[in-house]
Short mmCIF file of C-alpha atoms in Angstrom, two decimals:
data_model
loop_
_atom_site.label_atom_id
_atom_site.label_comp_id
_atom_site.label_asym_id
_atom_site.label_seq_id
_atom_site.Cartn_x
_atom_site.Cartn_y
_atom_site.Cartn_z
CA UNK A 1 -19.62 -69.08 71.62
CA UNK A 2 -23.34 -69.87 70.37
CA UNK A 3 -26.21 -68.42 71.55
CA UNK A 4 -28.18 -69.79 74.55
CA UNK A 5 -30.88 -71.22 71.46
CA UNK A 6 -28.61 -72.86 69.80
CA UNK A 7 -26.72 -74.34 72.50
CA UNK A 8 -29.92 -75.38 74.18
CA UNK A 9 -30.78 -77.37 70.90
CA UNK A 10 -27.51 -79.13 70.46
CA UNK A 11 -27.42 -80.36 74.03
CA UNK A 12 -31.24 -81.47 72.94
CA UNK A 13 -30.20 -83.18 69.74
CA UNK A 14 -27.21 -85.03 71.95
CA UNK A 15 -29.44 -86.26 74.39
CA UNK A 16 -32.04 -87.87 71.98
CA UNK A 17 -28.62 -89.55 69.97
CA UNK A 18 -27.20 -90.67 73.53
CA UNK A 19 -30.83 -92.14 74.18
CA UNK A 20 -31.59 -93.92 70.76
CA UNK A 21 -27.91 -95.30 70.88
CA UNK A 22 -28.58 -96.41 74.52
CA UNK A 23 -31.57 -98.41 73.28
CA UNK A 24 -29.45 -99.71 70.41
CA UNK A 25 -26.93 -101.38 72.91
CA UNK A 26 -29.58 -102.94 74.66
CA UNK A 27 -30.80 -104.61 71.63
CA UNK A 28 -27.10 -105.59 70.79
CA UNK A 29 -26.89 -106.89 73.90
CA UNK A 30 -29.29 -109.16 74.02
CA UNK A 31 -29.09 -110.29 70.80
CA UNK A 32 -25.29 -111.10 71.52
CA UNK A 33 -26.24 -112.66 74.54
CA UNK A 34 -29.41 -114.72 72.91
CA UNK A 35 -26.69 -116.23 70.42
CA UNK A 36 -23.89 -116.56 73.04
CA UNK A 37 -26.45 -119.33 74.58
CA UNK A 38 -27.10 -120.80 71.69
CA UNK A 39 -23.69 -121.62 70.75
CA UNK A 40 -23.31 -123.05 74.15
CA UNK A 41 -25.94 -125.44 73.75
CA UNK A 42 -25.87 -125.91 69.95
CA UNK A 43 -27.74 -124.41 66.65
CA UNK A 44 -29.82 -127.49 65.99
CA UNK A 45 -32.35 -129.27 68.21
CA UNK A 46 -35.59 -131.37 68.10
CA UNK A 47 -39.14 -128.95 67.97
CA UNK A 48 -39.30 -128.24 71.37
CA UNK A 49 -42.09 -130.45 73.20
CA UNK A 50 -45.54 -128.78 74.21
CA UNK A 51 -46.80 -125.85 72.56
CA UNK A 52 -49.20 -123.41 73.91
CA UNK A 53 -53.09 -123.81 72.91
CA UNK A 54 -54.12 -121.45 70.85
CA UNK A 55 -56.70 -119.51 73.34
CA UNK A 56 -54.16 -119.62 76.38
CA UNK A 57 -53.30 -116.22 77.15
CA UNK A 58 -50.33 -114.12 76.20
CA UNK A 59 -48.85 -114.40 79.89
CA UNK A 60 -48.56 -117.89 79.24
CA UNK A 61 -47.37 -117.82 76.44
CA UNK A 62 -44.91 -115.64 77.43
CA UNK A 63 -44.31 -117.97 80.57
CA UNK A 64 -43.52 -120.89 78.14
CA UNK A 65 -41.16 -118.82 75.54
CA UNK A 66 -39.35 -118.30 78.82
CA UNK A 67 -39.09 -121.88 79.34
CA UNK A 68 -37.12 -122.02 75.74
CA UNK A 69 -33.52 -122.41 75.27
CA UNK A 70 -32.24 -119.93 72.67
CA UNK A 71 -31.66 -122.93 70.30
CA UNK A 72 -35.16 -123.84 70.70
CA UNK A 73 -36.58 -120.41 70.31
CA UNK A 74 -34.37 -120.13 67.34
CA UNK A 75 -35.84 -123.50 65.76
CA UNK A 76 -39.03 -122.25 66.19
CA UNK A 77 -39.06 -119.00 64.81
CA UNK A 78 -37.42 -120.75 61.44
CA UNK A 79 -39.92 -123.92 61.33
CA UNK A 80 -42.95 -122.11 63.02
CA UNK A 81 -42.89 -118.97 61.53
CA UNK A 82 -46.62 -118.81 60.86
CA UNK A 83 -47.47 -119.52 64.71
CA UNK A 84 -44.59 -117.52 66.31
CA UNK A 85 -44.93 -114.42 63.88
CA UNK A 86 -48.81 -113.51 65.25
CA UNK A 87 -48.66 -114.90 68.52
CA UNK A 88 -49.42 -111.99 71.17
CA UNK A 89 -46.79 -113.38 74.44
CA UNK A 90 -44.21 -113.70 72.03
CA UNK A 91 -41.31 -111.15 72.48
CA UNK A 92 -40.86 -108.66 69.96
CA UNK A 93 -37.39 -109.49 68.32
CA UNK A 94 -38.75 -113.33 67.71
CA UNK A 95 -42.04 -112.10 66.10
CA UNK A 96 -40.13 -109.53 64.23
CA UNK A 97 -38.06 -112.21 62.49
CA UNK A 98 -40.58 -114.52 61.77
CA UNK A 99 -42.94 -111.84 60.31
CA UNK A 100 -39.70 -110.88 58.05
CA UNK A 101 -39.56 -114.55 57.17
CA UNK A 102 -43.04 -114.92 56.43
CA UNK A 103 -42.69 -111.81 54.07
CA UNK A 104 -40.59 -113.50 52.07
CA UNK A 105 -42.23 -116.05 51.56
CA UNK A 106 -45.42 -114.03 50.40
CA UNK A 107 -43.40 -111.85 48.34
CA UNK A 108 -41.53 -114.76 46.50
CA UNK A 109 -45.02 -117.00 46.18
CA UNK A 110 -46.29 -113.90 44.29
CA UNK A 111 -42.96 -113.85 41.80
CA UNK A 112 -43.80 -117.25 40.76
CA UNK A 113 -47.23 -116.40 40.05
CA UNK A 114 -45.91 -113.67 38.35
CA UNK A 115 -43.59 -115.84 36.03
CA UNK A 116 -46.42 -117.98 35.50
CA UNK A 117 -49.19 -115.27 34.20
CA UNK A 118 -48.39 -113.89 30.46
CA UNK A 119 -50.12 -110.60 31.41
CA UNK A 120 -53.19 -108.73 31.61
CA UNK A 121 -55.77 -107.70 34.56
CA UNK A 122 -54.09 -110.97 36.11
CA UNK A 123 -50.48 -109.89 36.44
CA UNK A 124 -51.44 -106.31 37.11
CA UNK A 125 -52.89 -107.51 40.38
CA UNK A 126 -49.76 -109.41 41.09
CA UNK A 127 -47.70 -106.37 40.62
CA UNK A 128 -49.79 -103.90 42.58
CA UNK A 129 -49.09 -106.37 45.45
CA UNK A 130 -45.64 -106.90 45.01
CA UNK A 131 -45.14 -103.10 45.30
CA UNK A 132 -47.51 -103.09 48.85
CA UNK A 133 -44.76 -106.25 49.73
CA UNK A 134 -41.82 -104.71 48.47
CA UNK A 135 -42.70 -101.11 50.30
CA UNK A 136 -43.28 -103.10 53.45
CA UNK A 137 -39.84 -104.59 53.53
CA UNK A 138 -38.02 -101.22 51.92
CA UNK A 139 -38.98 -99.77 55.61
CA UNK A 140 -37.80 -102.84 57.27
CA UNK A 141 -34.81 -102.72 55.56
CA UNK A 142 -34.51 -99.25 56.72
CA UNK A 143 -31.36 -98.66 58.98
CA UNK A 144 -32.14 -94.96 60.05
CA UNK A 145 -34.18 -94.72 63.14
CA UNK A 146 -36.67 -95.99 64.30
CA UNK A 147 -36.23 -99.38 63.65
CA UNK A 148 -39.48 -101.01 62.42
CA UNK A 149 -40.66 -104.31 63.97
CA UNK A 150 -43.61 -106.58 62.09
CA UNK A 151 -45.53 -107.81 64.76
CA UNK A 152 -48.19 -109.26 62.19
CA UNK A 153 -48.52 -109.87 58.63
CA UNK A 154 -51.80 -111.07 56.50
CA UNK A 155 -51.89 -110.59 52.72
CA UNK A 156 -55.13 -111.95 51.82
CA UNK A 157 -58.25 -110.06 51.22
CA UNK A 158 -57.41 -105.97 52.04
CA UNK A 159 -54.12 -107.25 54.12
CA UNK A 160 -53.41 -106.63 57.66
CA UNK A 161 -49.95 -105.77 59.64
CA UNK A 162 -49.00 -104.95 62.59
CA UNK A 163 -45.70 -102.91 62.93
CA UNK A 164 -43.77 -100.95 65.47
CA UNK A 165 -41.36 -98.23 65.26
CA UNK A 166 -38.92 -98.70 68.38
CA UNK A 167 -39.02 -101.65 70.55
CA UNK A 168 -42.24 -102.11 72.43
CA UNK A 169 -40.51 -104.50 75.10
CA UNK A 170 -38.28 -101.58 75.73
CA UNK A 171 -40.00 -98.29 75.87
CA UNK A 172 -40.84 -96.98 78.56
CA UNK A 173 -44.05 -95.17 76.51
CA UNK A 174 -45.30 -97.41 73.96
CA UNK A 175 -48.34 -95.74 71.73
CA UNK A 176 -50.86 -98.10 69.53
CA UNK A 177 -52.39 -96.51 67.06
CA UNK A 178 -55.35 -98.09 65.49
CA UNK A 179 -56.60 -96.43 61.85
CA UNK A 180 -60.03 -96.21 60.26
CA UNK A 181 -61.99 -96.49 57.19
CA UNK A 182 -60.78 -97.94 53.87
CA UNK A 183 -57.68 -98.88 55.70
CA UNK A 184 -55.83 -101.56 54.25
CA UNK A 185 -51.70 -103.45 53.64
CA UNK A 186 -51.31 -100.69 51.03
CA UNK A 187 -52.11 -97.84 53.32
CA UNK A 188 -49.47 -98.93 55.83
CA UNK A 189 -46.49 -96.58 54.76
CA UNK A 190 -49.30 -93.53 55.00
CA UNK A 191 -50.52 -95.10 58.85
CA UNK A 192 -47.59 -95.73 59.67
CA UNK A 193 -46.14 -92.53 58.72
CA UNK A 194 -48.61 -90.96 61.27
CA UNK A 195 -47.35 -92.76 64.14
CA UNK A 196 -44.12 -91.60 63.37
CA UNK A 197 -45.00 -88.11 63.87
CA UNK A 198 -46.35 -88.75 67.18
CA UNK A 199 -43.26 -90.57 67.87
CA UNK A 200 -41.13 -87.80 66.90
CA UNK A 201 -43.37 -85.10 69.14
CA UNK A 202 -42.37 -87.12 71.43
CA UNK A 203 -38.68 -87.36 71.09
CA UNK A 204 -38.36 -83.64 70.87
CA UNK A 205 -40.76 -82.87 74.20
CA UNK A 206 -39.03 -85.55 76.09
CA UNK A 207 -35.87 -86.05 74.84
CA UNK A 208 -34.69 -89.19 77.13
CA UNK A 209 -37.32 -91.19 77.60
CA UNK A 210 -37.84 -93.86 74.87
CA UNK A 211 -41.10 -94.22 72.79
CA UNK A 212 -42.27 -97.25 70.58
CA UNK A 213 -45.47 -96.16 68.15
CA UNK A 214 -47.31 -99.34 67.02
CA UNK A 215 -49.75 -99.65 63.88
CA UNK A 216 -52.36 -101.63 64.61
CA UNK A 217 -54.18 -102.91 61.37
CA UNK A 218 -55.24 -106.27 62.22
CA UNK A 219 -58.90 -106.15 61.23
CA UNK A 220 -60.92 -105.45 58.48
CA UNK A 221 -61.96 -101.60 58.13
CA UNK A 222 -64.84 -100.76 56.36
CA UNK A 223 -64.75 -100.02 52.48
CA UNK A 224 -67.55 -98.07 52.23
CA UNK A 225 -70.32 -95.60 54.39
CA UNK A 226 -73.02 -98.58 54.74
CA UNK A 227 -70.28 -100.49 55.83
CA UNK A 228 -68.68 -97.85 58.11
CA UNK A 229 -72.36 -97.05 59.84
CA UNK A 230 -72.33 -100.63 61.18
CA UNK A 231 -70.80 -101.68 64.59
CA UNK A 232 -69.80 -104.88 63.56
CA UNK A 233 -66.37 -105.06 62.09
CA UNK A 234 -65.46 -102.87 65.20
CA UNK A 235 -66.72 -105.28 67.52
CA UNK A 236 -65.07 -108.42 65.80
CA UNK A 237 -61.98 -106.54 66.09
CA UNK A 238 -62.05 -106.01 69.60
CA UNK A 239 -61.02 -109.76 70.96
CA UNK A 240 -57.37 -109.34 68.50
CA UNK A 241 -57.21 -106.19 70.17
CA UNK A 242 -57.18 -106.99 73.51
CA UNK A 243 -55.01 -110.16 72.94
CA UNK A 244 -52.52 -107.83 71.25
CA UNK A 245 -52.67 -104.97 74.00
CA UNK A 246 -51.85 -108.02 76.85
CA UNK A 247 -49.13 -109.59 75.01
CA UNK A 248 -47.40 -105.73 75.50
CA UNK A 249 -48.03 -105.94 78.65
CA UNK A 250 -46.46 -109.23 78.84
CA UNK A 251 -43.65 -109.09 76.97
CA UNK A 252 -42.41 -105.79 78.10
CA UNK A 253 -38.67 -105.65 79.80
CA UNK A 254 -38.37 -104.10 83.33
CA UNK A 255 -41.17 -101.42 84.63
CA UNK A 256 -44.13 -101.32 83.08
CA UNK A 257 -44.59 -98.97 80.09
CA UNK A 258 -47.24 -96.79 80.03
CA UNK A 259 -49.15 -97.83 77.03
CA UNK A 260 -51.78 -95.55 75.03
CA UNK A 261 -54.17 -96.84 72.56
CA UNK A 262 -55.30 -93.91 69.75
CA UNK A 263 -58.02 -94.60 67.78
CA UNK A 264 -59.16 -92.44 64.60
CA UNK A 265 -62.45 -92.04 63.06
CA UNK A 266 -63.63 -95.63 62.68
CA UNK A 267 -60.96 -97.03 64.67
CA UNK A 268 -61.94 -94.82 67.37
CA UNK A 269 -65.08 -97.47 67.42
CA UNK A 270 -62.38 -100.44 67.51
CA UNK A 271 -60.56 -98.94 70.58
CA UNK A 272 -64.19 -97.87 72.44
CA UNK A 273 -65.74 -101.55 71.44
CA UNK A 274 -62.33 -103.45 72.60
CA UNK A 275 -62.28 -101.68 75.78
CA UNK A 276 -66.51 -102.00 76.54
CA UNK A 277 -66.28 -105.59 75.96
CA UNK A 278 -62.95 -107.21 76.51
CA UNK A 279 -61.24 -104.36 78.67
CA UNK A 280 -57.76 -103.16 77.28
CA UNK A 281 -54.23 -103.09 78.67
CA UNK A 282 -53.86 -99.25 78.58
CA UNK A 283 -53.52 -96.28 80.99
CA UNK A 284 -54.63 -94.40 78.46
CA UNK A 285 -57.07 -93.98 75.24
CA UNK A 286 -57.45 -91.26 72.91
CA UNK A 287 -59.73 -90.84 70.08
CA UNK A 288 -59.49 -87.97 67.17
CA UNK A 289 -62.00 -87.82 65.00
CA UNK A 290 -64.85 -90.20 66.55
CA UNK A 291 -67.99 -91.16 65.24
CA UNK A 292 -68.45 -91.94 68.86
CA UNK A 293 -67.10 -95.00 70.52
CA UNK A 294 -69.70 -97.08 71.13
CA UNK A 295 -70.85 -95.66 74.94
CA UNK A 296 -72.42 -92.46 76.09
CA UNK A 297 -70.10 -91.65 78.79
CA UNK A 298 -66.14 -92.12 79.55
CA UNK A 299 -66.78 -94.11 82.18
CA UNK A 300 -68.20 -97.26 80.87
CA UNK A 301 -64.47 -97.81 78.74
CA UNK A 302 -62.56 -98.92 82.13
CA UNK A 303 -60.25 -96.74 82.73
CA UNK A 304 -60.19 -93.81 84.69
CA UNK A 305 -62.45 -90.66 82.98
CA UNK A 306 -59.41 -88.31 83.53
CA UNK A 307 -57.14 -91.10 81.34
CA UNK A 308 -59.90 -90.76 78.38
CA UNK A 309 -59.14 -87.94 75.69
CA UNK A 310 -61.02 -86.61 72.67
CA UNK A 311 -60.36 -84.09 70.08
CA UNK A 312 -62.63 -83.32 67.01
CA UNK A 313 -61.52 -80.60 64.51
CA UNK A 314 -64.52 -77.55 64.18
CA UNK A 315 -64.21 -78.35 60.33
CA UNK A 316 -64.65 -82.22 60.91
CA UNK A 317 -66.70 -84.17 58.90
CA UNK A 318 -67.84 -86.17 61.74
CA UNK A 319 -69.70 -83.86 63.49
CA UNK A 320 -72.32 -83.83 61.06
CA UNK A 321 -72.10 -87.19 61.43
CA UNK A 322 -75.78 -88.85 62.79
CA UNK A 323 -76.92 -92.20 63.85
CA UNK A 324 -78.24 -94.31 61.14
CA UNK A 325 -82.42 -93.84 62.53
CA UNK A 326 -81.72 -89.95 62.03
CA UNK A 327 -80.32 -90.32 58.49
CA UNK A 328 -83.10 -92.38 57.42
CA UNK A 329 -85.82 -90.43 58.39
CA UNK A 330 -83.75 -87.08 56.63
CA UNK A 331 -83.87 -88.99 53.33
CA UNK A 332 -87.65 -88.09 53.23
CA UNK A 333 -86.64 -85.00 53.17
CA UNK A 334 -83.95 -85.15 50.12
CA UNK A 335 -86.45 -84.49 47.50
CA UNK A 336 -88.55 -82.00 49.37
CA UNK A 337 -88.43 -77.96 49.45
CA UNK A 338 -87.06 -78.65 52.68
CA UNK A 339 -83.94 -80.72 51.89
CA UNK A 340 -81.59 -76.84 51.74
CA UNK A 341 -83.10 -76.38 55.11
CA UNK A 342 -82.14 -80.16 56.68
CA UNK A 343 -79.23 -79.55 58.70
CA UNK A 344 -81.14 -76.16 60.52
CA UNK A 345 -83.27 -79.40 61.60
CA UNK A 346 -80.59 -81.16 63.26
CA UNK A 347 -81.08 -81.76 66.58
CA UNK A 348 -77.85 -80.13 69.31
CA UNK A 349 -77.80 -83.31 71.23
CA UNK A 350 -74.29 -84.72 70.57
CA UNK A 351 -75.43 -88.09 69.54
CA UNK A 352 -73.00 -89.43 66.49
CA UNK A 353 -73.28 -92.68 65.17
CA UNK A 354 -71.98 -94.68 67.97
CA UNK A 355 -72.88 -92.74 70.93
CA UNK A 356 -72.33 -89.39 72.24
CA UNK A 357 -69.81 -87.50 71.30
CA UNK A 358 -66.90 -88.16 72.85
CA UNK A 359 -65.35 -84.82 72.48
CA UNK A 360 -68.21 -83.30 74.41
CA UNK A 361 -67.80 -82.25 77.67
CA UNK A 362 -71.32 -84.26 78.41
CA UNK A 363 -69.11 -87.23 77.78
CA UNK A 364 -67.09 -87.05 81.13
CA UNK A 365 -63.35 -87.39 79.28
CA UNK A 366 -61.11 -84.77 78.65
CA UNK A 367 -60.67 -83.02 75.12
CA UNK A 368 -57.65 -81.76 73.65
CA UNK A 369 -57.71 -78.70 71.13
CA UNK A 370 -57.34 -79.42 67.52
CA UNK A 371 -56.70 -76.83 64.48
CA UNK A 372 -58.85 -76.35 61.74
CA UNK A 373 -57.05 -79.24 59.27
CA UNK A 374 -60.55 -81.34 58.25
CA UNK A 375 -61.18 -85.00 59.31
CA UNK A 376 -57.44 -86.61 58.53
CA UNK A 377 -55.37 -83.40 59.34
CA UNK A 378 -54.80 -84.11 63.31
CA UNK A 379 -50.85 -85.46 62.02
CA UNK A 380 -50.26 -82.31 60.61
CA UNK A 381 -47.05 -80.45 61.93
CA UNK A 382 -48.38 -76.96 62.62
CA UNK A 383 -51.85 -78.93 64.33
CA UNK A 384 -51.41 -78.24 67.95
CA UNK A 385 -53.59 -81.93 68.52
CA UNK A 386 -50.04 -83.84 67.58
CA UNK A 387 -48.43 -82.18 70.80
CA UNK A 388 -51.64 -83.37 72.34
CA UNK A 389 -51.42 -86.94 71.09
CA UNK A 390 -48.22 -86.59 72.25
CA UNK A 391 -48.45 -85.31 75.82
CA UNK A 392 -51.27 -88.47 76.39
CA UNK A 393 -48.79 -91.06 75.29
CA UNK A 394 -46.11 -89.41 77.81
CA UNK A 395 -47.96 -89.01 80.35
CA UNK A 396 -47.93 -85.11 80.56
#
């Protein structure tokens, strides 16, 4: 016989297998059933008639796809591609394989430009984003779980995707996870790799209940610090945000999930601007590493204070963080005798660039304890804020 331990962890490791292959029947079988009615009423039809405008909101769009015979859906997803594939109200599995067909596309418009360029600067740009492609659809391809879903797919400028590990129409706890500066397409494997973890935290503290992690990257993160000490590409985000946030709450099978929005460092702005100005579909937010969110108190984000979480490492970055007026007036000081003595000048009030710290108790949220990893360390395995980011998305 094994010891109590190790019995303990096979019955552990049994349950999560039972529960991921649970969730892969229920995929199966309504994939099965999705093509069992389109055999019935034939592969090929005429575009279906009406379409959505593109404002209406993702409950009716998801009221229309509903509407759709699996022949029509079908037709659309291989004809439409490029409205299906972004459109929040759209269920997962439909956006999923229109995003896959728009990456082909993408990746095979770029191998004729490639055949077409005899070299230099030019073609090494071409093949620096056929490896960002190509990595992309290496973790699609991936048949080990989770499966990966692409929710959203934009090439041009810095690139943007959306993707989800587990099905977000599914999971009962569904976690989006919204990066910050310098993020961009080629960053995704890294992002994404960090929503994995929480994922996995998950698994192993609650080993039957299902979790999808999303990466939301569908707006332009700053490059650079004068870019990054503006508001504004956090507040254009916020309207895709919301959209994106309702179409899980739309789409989703059965109960509703509990869904969690994370933002780091930058993206911490996203989340706090999204939710100040357009409200978000969460019962949760969480924010690690915040140069504040873009309000003074936990209150003014719509949810309830006890549902809004903060950690900030002691060897963060971005607590010497200031607002922009308090840098400007230090650069005086740079060339002065006084410039080793600046920070002893720095006033204890908790104001970071975007409001008050939200991992202050002054803020009115709750805080969860990080270790001592620096400003991109909170994914680390031995950091006791992934249990954290964990515990939020479950609900514990």
């Amino acid at each position: 016989m094994g010891s109590p331990v190790a019995v303990g962890q096979v019955a552990a490791a049994l349950r999560e297998a039972l529960a991921l292959a649970d969730a892969a029947d229920r995929e199966a079988a309504s994939r099965l059933a999705e093509l069992s009615g389109a055999a019935r009423t034939g592969w090929v039809e005429r575009p279906p008639p009406g379409r959505p405008a593109d404002d209406a909101s993702a409950a009716t769009v998801r009221a229309w796809w509903a509407t759709l015979t699996p022949a029509q859906r079908r037709w659309l997803v291989l004809h439409e591609p490029t409205r299906i594939g972004p459109r929040d109200g759209v269920p997962t599995s439909a956006r999923d394989q229109a995003n896959r067909l728009l990456l082909a596309g993408h990746r095979e418009a770029l191998l004729t430009a490639r055949r077409a360029t005899p070299g230099g600067r030019g073609r090494r740009r071409i093949d620096a984003a056929l490896a960002v492609l190509d990595g992309l659809a290496g973790r699609l391809a991936a048949t080990s779980p989770p499966r990966a879903y692409l929710l959203g797919l934009d090439p041009r400028g810095d690139g943007r995707a959306i993707v989800a590990l587990g099905n977000p129409d599914r999971a009962g706890r569904v976690l989006t996870y919204v990066p910050g500066m310098t993020s961009d397409l080629a960053d995704v494997p890294g992002e994404l790799g960090r929503a994995a973890r929480v994922q996995a935290r998950c698994a192993a503290i609650a080993p039957g209940v299902e979790t999808a992690a999303v990466l939301w990257l569908d707006y332009d993160a700053p490059d650079f610090l004068p870019e990054a000490s503006s508001p504004t590409q956090a507040r254009d985000a916020g309207p895709a945000l919301h959209r994106f946030q309702e179409g899980l709450r739309a789409t989703h099978d059965g109960p509703p999930a509990r869904q969690t929005v994370l933002g780091h460092s930058y993206g911490s702005l996203v989340v706090g601007s999204a939710a100040r100005d357009h409200g978000l579909a969460a019962d949760a937010l969480a924010f690690v590493g915040s140069p504040g969110v873009g309000v003074d108190r936990a209150g003014a984000l719509g949810l309830p204070p006890q549902q809004v979480w903060s950690s900030t490492a002691d060897d963060d970055v971005i607590r010497l963080v200031e607002p922009p007026r308090e840098l400007a007036g230090r650069a005086v000081l740079a060339a002065s005798p006084l410039a080793s003595a600046a920070w002893l000048l720095r006033p204890d009030d908790h104001q970071l660039w975007f409001g008050h710290d939200p991992s202050d108790p002054g803020f009115g949220g709750r805080t969860f304890p990080s270790g001592r990893y620096g400003h991109t360390g909170y994914w680390e395995p031995g950091n006791p804020a992934l249990d954290g980011m964990a515990r939020i998305v479950l609900g514990r």
